[in-house]
Amino acid sequence: MDARIDQVVTSGKVTLDDEEYDVESNTYIVGDDDEVIVIDPANDADAVLKAVGEREVMAVICTDGNEHKLSTVLEVAAAGEEDEENWAPIALHRADRLLWRDYFGRLARDEEDEADAKALRSLEPDIWLEDGGVFEIAGTQLEVVHTPGHTPGSVCVISEQLGVLFSGDTLHRGRPGSIGGVYEDLRKQLNSIGALLTPLPKDLRVLPGQGDETTVGDEDARWETWGELAREGEGV
């Protein structure tokens, strides 16, 4: 197995409920010297593509449908290719379809060329992610786990061969994942995190969508504390 993980950190802004938040996002590039899968391109497509280099992008996985990820997804999938037939497939969970449609609908409204606007309105992901779905790259498998809460279609990605959990914005180091401390459905998110962590090896690395890496064991030990806070209505 020649697969490795490259990380790119980018900065940007996300608007939720008319509030703008600064975010620093982690993108992970999984593959070898020839082919890669990009997990969560965000904020700065040029920075992500620079890390990809001359390698072929085989798929782009979005762990949720928030705008800082969708803003770069087409450019990263294209990877410099003019012909859309040669673009990498984009993958998103169907439960985040509304977020996708909202984002590209806004772009369409701002587009002066009607043909381009129509194309944006009709745009859909190439792959609808499903719980238990598997991607293969460079001799390693990436398994999708549906973890709703942060968004309805949030997912995490596990690679047993690489010993990692890509947790997106479902789980950050020391806390449930969020944008600016805002939680869409904290109770559902905590249930997803608990179900996700319990069966996994405690020494499995966790690579989150924001912030530093952690381990399954460290976050599993904190999980009940978060649950108590949620039940008491104090927030996290």
Coordinates of C-alpha atoms in Angstrom, one line a residue:
M1 CA 0.0 0.0 0.0
D2 CA 1.5 3.3 -1.1
A3 CA -1.3 5.6 0.0
R4 CA -0.4 8.7 2.0
I5 CA -2.3 11.7 3.4
D6 CA -1.4 15.3 2.6
Q7 CA -3.1 18.1 4.5
V8 CA -3.9 21.6 3.3
V9 CA -5.0 24.3 5.7
T10 CA -7.0 27.2 4.2
S11 CA -8.9 30.2 5.6
G12 CA -12.2 31.7 4.6
K13 CA -15.6 32.9 5.7
V14 CA -19.0 31.1 6.1
T15 CA -22.4 32.7 6.3
L16 CA -25.0 30.9 8.5
D17 CA -28.4 32.5 9.2
D18 CA -27.1 35.9 8.0
E19 CA -24.1 35.8 10.3
E20 CA -20.6 35.6 8.9
Y21 CA -17.9 33.5 10.6
D22 CA -14.2 33.1 10.0
V23 CA -13.1 29.5 9.4
E24 CA -9.8 27.7 9.1
S25 CA -10.4 24.4 7.3
N26 CA -8.5 21.2 6.8
T27 CA -8.5 19.5 3.4
Y28 CA -7.1 16.0 3.1
I29 CA -5.6 14.5 -0.1
V30 CA -5.4 10.7 0.0
G31 CA -3.5 8.7 -2.6
D32 CA -0.1 8.0 -4.1
D33 CA 2.1 9.6 -6.6
D34 CA -0.4 9.1 -9.5
E35 CA -4.0 9.3 -8.2
V36 CA -5.8 11.0 -5.3
I37 CA -9.1 11.5 -3.6
V38 CA -9.7 15.0 -2.2
I39 CA -11.7 15.2 1.0
D40 CA -13.3 18.5 1.8
P41 CA -11.6 21.1 -0.5
A42 CA -12.4 24.4 1.1
N43 CA -11.9 28.2 0.7
D44 CA -9.0 28.2 -1.7
A45 CA -9.0 25.8 -4.7
D46 CA -5.5 27.0 -5.8
A47 CA -3.9 25.9 -2.6
V48 CA -5.6 22.5 -2.8
L49 CA -4.6 22.0 -6.4
K50 CA -1.0 23.0 -5.7
A51 CA -0.8 20.2 -3.2
V52 CA -2.4 17.8 -5.7
G53 CA 0.2 18.7 -8.2
E54 CA 0.4 16.5 -11.3
R55 CA -1.6 13.7 -9.8
E56 CA -5.1 12.8 -11.1
V57 CA -8.1 13.7 -8.9
M58 CA -10.3 10.6 -9.0
A59 CA -13.0 11.9 -6.7
V60 CA -13.9 14.8 -4.5
I61 CA -15.7 14.0 -1.2
C62 CA -17.6 16.6 0.7
T63 CA -18.4 15.6 4.3
D64 CA -21.1 18.2 4.4
G65 CA -22.8 20.8 2.1
N66 CA -21.7 24.1 3.8
E67 CA -20.7 26.8 1.4
H68 CA -16.9 27.0 2.2
K69 CA -16.6 23.5 0.8
L70 CA -19.0 23.9 -2.1
S71 CA -17.2 27.2 -3.1
T72 CA -14.1 25.3 -4.3
V73 CA -15.6 21.9 -5.3
L74 CA -16.0 22.5 -9.1
E75 CA -12.6 24.0 -9.6
V76 CA -10.9 21.1 -7.7
A77 CA -13.0 18.5 -9.6
A78 CA -11.9 20.1 -12.8
A79 CA -8.3 20.3 -11.9
G80 CA -7.5 22.4 -14.9
E81 CA -9.5 20.3 -17.4
E82 CA -11.7 22.3 -19.7
D83 CA -13.8 19.3 -20.8
E84 CA -16.4 18.5 -18.1
E85 CA -16.3 14.8 -19.2
N86 CA -12.9 14.6 -17.7
W87 CA -13.7 16.2 -14.3
A88 CA -13.5 14.1 -11.2
P89 CA -16.9 13.0 -9.7
I90 CA -18.2 15.1 -6.8
A91 CA -19.7 13.2 -3.9
L92 CA -22.2 14.5 -1.3
H93 CA -24.8 12.9 0.9
R94 CA -28.4 13.3 -0.4
A95 CA -29.6 14.8 2.9
D96 CA -27.5 17.9 2.1
R97 CA -29.1 18.4 -1.3
L98 CA -30.9 21.5 -0.1
L99 CA -27.7 23.1 1.0
W100 CA -26.2 22.3 -2.5
R101 CA -29.2 23.7 -4.3
D102 CA -29.3 26.8 -2.2
Y103 CA -25.6 27.5 -2.8
F104 CA -25.6 27.0 -6.5
G105 CA -29.0 28.7 -6.8
R106 CA -27.4 31.8 -5.3
L107 CA -24.6 31.6 -7.8
A108 CA -27.1 31.3 -10.6
R109 CA -29.0 34.4 -9.5
D110 CA -25.8 36.4 -9.7
E111 CA -24.8 35.0 -13.2
E112 CA -25.5 37.3 -16.1
D113 CA -25.3 34.7 -18.8
E114 CA -28.6 32.8 -18.8
A115 CA -27.1 29.6 -20.2
D116 CA -24.5 29.5 -17.3
A117 CA -27.2 30.3 -14.8
K118 CA -29.3 27.4 -16.1
A119 CA -26.3 25.1 -15.8
L120 CA -25.7 26.2 -12.2
R121 CA -29.4 25.6 -11.3
S122 CA -29.4 22.1 -12.7
L123 CA -26.0 21.1 -11.3
E124 CA -26.1 18.0 -9.0
P125 CA -23.4 15.9 -7.3
D126 CA -22.2 13.0 -9.4
I127 CA -22.3 10.6 -6.5
W128 CA -24.8 10.5 -3.6
L129 CA -23.0 9.2 -0.6
E130 CA -24.5 6.4 1.4
D131 CA -23.8 5.0 4.8
G132 CA -21.4 2.1 4.2
G133 CA -20.3 3.2 0.8
V134 CA -16.7 2.6 -0.1
F135 CA -14.1 4.4 -2.2
E136 CA -10.8 2.8 -3.2
I137 CA -7.6 4.7 -3.9
A138 CA -3.9 3.6 -3.9
G139 CA -4.7 0.2 -2.4
T140 CA -6.7 1.6 0.5
Q141 CA -10.4 1.8 1.2
L142 CA -12.4 4.8 2.4
E143 CA -15.7 3.9 4.1
V144 CA -18.5 6.5 4.4
V145 CA -20.4 6.8 7.7
H146 CA -23.5 9.0 7.8
T147 CA -23.3 11.2 10.9
P148 CA -26.2 13.7 10.8
G149 CA -26.4 16.6 13.2
H150 CA -23.9 19.3 12.1
T151 CA -25.9 19.2 8.8
P152 CA -28.5 16.6 7.8
G153 CA -26.1 15.0 5.4
S154 CA -22.9 15.2 7.3
V155 CA -20.6 12.1 6.9
C156 CA -17.3 10.9 8.2
V157 CA -14.8 8.7 6.3
I158 CA -12.9 5.8 7.9
S159 CA -9.8 4.1 6.5
E160 CA -8.8 1.1 8.5
Q161 CA -5.7 0.6 6.4
L162 CA -4.4 4.1 7.1
G163 CA -5.6 4.1 10.7
V164 CA -7.6 7.3 10.4
L165 CA -11.0 8.8 10.8
F166 CA -11.7 11.9 8.7
S167 CA -14.4 13.5 10.9
G168 CA -15.2 16.6 8.9
D169 CA -17.1 19.1 11.0
T170 CA -19.0 16.4 12.8
L171 CA -16.2 16.1 15.4
H172 CA -13.3 18.5 16.3
R173 CA -10.6 18.0 18.9
G174 CA -12.2 18.4 22.3
R175 CA -15.7 19.3 21.1
P176 CA -18.5 18.6 18.7
G177 CA -17.7 20.2 15.3
S178 CA -19.3 23.5 14.5
I179 CA -19.0 26.7 12.5
G180 CA -18.5 29.6 14.9
G181 CA -19.9 27.6 17.8
V182 CA -23.3 27.3 16.1
Y183 CA -25.0 23.9 16.3
E184 CA -27.9 23.0 14.0
D185 CA -29.0 19.9 15.9
L186 CA -26.6 19.2 18.8
R187 CA -28.5 16.3 20.3
K188 CA -28.5 14.4 16.9
Q189 CA -24.9 15.3 16.4
L190 CA -23.9 13.9 19.8
N191 CA -25.8 10.7 19.1
S192 CA -24.0 10.4 15.8
I193 CA -20.6 10.9 17.4
G194 CA -21.3 8.4 20.1
A195 CA -22.4 5.7 17.6
L196 CA -19.4 6.5 15.5
L197 CA -16.7 6.3 18.2
T198 CA -17.9 3.4 20.3
P199 CA -16.9 0.5 18.0
L200 CA -13.6 2.1 16.7
P201 CA -10.1 1.4 18.0
K202 CA -9.1 3.9 20.7
D203 CA -5.8 4.6 19.1
L204 CA -7.4 5.5 15.7
R205 CA -6.3 9.0 14.5
V206 CA -9.0 11.5 14.1
L207 CA -8.4 14.1 11.4
P208 CA -11.0 16.8 11.7
G209 CA -12.3 19.4 9.3
Q210 CA -11.0 22.2 11.5
G211 CA -8.2 22.3 14.1
D212 CA -5.7 19.8 15.3
E213 CA -5.9 16.0 15.1
T214 CA -6.9 13.8 18.0
T215 CA -7.7 10.2 18.7
V216 CA -10.9 8.2 19.0
G217 CA -10.0 7.3 22.6
D218 CA -9.5 11.0 23.7
E219 CA -12.8 12.1 22.2
D220 CA -14.8 9.1 23.4
A221 CA -13.7 9.9 26.9
R222 CA -15.1 13.4 26.5
W223 CA -18.4 12.4 24.8
E224 CA -20.5 11.9 27.9
T225 CA -19.5 15.3 29.2
W226 CA -20.9 16.9 26.0
G227 CA -24.1 14.9 26.5
E228 CA -24.6 16.2 30.0
L229 CA -24.1 19.7 28.8
A230 CA -26.6 19.3 26.0
R231 CA -29.2 17.8 28.4
E232 CA -28.8 20.7 30.8
G233 CA -29.3 23.1 27.9
E234 CA -26.0 24.9 28.6
G235 CA -24.4 24.4 25.2
V236 CA -20.9 23.2 24.6

